[in-house]
PDB file of C-alpha atoms and ligand atoms in Angstrom:
ATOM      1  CA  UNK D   9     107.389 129.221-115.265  1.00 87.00           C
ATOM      2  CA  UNK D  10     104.112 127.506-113.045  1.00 90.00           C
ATOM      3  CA  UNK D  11     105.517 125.498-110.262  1.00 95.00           C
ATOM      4  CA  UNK D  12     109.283 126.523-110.261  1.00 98.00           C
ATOM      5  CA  UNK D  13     110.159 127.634-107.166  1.00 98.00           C
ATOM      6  CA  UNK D  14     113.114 130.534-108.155  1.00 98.00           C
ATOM      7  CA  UNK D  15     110.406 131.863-110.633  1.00 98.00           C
ATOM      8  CA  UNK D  16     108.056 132.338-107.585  1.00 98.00           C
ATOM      9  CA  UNK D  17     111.119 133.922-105.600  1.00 98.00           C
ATOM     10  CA  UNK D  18     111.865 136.304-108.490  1.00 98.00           C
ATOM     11  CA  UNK D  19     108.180 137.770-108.364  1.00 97.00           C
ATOM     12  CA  UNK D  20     107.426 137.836-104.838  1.00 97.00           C
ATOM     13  CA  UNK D  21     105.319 135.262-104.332  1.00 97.00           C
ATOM     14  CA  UNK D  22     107.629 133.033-102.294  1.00 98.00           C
ATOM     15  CA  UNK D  23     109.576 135.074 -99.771  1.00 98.00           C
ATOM     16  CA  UNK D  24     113.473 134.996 -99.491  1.00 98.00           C
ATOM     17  CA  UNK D  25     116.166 136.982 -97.897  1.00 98.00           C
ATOM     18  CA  UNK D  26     116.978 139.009-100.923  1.00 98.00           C
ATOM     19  CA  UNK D  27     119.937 140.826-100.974  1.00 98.00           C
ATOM     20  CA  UNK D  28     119.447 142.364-103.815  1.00 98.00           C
ATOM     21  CA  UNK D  29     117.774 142.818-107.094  1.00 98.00           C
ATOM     22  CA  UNK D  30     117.041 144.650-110.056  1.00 98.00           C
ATOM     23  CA  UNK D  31     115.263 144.116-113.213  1.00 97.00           C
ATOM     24  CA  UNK D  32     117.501 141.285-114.428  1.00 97.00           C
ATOM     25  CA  UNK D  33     118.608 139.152-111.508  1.00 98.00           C
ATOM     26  CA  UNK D  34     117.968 138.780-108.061  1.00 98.00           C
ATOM     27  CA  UNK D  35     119.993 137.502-105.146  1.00 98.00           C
ATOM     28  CA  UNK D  36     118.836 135.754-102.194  1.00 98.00           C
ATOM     29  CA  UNK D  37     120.392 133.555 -99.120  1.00 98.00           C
ATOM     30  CA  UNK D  38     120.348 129.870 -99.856  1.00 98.00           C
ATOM     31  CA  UNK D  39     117.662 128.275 -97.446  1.00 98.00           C
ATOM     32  CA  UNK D  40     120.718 125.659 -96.454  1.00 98.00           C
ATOM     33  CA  UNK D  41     123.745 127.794 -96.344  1.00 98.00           C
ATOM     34  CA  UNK D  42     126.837 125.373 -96.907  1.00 98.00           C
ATOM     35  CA  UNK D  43     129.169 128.137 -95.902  1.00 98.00           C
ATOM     36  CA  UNK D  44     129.084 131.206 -94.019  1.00 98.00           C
ATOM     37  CA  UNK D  45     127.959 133.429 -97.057  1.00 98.00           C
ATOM     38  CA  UNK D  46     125.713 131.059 -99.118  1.00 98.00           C
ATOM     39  CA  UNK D  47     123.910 133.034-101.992  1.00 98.00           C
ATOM     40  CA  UNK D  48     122.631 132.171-104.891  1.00 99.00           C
ATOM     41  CA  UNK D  49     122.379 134.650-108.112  1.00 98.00           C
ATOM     42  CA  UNK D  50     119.545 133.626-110.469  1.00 98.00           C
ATOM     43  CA  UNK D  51     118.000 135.635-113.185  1.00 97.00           C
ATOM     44  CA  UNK D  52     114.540 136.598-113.281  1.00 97.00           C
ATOM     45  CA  UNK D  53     114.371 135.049-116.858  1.00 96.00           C
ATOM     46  CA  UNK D  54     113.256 131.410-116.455  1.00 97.00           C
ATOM     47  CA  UNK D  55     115.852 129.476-117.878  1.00 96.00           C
ATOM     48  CA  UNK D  56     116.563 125.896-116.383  1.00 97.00           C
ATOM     49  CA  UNK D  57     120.396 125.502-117.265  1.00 97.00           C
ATOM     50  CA  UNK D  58     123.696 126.383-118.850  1.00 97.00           C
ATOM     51  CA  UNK D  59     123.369 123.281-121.274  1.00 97.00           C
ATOM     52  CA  UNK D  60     120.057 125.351-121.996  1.00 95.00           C
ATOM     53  CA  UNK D  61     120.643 128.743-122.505  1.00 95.00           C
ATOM     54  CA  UNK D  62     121.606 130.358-125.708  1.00 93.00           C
ATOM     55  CA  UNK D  63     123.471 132.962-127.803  1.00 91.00           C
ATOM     56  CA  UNK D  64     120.931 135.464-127.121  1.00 91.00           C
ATOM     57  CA  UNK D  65     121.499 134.992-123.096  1.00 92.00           C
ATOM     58  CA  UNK D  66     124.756 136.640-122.836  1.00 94.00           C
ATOM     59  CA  UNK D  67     123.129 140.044-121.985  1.00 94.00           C
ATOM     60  CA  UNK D  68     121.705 138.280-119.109  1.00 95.00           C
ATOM     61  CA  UNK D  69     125.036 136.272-118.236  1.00 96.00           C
ATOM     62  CA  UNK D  70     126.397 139.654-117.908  1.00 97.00           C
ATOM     63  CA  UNK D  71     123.954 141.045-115.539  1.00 97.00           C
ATOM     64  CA  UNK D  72     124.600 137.638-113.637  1.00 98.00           C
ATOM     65  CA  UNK D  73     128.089 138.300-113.190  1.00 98.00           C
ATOM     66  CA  UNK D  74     128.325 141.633-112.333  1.00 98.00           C
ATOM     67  CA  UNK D  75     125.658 140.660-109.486  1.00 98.00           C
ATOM     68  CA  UNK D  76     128.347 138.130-108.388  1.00 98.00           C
ATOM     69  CA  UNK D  77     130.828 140.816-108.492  1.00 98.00           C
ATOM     70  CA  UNK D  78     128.701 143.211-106.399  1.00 98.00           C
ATOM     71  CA  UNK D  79     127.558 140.444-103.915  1.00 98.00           C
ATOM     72  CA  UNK D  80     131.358 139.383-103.463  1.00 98.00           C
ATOM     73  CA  UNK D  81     131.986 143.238-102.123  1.00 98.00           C
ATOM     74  CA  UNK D  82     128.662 143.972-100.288  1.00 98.00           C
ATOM     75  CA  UNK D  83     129.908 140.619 -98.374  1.00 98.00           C
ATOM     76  CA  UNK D  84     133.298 141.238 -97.965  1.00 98.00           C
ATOM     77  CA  UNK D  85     134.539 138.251 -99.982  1.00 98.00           C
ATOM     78  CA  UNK D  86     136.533 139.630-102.266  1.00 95.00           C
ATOM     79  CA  UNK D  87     139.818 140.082 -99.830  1.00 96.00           C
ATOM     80  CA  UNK D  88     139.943 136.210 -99.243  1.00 98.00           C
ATOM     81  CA  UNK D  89     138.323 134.614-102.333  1.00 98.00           C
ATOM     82  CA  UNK D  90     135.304 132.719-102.294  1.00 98.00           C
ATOM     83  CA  UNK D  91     134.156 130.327-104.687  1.00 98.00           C
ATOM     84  CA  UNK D  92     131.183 130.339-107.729  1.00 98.00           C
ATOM     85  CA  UNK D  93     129.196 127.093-108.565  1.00 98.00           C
ATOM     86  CA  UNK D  94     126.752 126.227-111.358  1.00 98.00           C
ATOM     87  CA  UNK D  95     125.425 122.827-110.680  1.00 98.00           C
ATOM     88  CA  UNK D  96     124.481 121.856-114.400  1.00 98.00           C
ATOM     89  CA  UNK D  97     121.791 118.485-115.399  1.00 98.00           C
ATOM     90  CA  UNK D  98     121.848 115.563-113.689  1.00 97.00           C
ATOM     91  CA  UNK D  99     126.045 115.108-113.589  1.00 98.00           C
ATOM     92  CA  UNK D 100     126.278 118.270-112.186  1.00 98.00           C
ATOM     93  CA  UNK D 101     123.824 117.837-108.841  1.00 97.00           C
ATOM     94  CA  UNK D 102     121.858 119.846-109.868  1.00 98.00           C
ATOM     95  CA  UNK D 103     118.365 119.919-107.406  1.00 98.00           C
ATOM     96  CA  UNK D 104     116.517 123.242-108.887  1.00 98.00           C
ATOM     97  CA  UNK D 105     115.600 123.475-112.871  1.00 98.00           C
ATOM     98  CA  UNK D 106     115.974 127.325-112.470  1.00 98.00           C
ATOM     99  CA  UNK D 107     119.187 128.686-113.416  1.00 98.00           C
ATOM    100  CA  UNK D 108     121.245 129.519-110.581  1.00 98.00           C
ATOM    101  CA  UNK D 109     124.769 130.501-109.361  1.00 98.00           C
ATOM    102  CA  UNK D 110     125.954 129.461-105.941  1.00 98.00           C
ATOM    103  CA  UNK D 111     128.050 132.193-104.073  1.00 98.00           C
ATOM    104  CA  UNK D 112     130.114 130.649-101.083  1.00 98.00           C
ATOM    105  CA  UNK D 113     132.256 132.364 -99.177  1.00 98.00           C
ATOM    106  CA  UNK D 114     133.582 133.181 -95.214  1.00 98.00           C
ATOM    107  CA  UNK D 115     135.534 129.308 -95.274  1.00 98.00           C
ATOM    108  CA  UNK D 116     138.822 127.778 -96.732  1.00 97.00           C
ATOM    109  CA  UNK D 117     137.043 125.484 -99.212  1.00 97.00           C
ATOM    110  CA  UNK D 118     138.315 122.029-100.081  1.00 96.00           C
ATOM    111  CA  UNK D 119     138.440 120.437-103.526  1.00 97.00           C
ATOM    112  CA  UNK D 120     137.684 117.914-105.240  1.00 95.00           C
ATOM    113  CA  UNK D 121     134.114 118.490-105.144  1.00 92.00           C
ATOM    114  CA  UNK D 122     132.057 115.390-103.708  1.00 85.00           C
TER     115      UNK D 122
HETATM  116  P1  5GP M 222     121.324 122.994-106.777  1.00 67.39           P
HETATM  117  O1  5GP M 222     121.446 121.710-106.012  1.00 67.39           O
HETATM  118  O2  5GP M 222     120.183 122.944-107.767  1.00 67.39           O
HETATM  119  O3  5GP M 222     122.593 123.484-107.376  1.00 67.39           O
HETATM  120  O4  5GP M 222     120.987 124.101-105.689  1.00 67.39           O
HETATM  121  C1  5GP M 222     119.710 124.436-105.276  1.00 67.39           C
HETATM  122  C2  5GP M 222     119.873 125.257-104.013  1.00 67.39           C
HETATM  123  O5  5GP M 222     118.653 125.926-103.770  1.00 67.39           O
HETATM  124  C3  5GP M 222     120.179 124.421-102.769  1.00 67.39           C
HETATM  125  O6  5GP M 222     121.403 124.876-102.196  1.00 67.39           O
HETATM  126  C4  5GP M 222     118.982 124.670-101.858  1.00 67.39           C
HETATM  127  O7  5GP M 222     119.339 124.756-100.507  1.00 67.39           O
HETATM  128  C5  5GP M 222     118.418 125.964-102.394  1.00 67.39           C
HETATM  129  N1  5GP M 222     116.979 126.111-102.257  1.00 67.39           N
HETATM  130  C6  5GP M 222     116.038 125.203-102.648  1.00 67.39           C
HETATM  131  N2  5GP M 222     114.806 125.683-102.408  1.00 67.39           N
HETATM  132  C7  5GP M 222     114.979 126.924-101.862  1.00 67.39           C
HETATM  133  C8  5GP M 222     114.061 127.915-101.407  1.00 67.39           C
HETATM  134  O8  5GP M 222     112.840 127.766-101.453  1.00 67.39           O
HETATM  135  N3  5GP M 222     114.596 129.066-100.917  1.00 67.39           N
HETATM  136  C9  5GP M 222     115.948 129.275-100.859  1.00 67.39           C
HETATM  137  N4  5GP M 222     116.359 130.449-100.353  1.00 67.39           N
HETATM  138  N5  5GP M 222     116.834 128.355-101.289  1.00 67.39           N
HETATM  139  C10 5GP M 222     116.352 127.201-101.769  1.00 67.39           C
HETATM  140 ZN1   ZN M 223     112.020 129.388-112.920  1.00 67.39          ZN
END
């Protein structure tokens, strides 16, 4: 989608340190880590939200989550947790109309979230 800025990540023509990719997803370092390991898992698939996506996006929640899963091993996460975040609309914080996961990880984190 012109002018969105994970769209532009996904094809190359903004630069990010991906850590990896394939034809469905890609996942990069958040430009202001919150946490040690700060990733975030988008697909290459412009969609903006989870109130947005539909039926026919499971496929590509699947590919999603086994990225997380592989991302949470390739960082050694797994051993002491680490936690997953979809901000979601305006409620949710959310800053980037691109669907995206947040991987954080490598700190205790507290909760409630702010
Ligand atoms: P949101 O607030 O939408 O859940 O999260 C958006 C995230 O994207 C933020 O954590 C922000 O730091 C990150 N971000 C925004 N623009 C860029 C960018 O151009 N490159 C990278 N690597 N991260 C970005
Ligand atoms: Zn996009």
């Amino acid at each position: 989608m012109a002018g969105c800025i994970f769209c532009k990540i996904a094809s190359g023509e903004v630069s990010a340190k991906i850590v990896h990719q394939n034809d469905h997803v890609v996942v990069f370092r958040d430009l202001n880590p919150q946490a040690p390991v700060h990733v975030l898992v988008i697909p290459k698939k412009h969609i903006e939200n989870l109130s947005s996506s539909e039926e026919t996006d499971l496929s590509m929640m699947r590919e999603i989550f086994s990225a997380i899963l592989k991302v949470t091993k390739d960082e050694k996460l797994s051993a002491d947790g680490f936690r997953v975040v979809a901000n979601d609309g305006k409620n949710g914080g959310q800053t980037v109309n691109h669907l995206h996961f947040h991987v954080l990880g490598g700190r205790p984190m507290s909760w409630p979230p702010g």
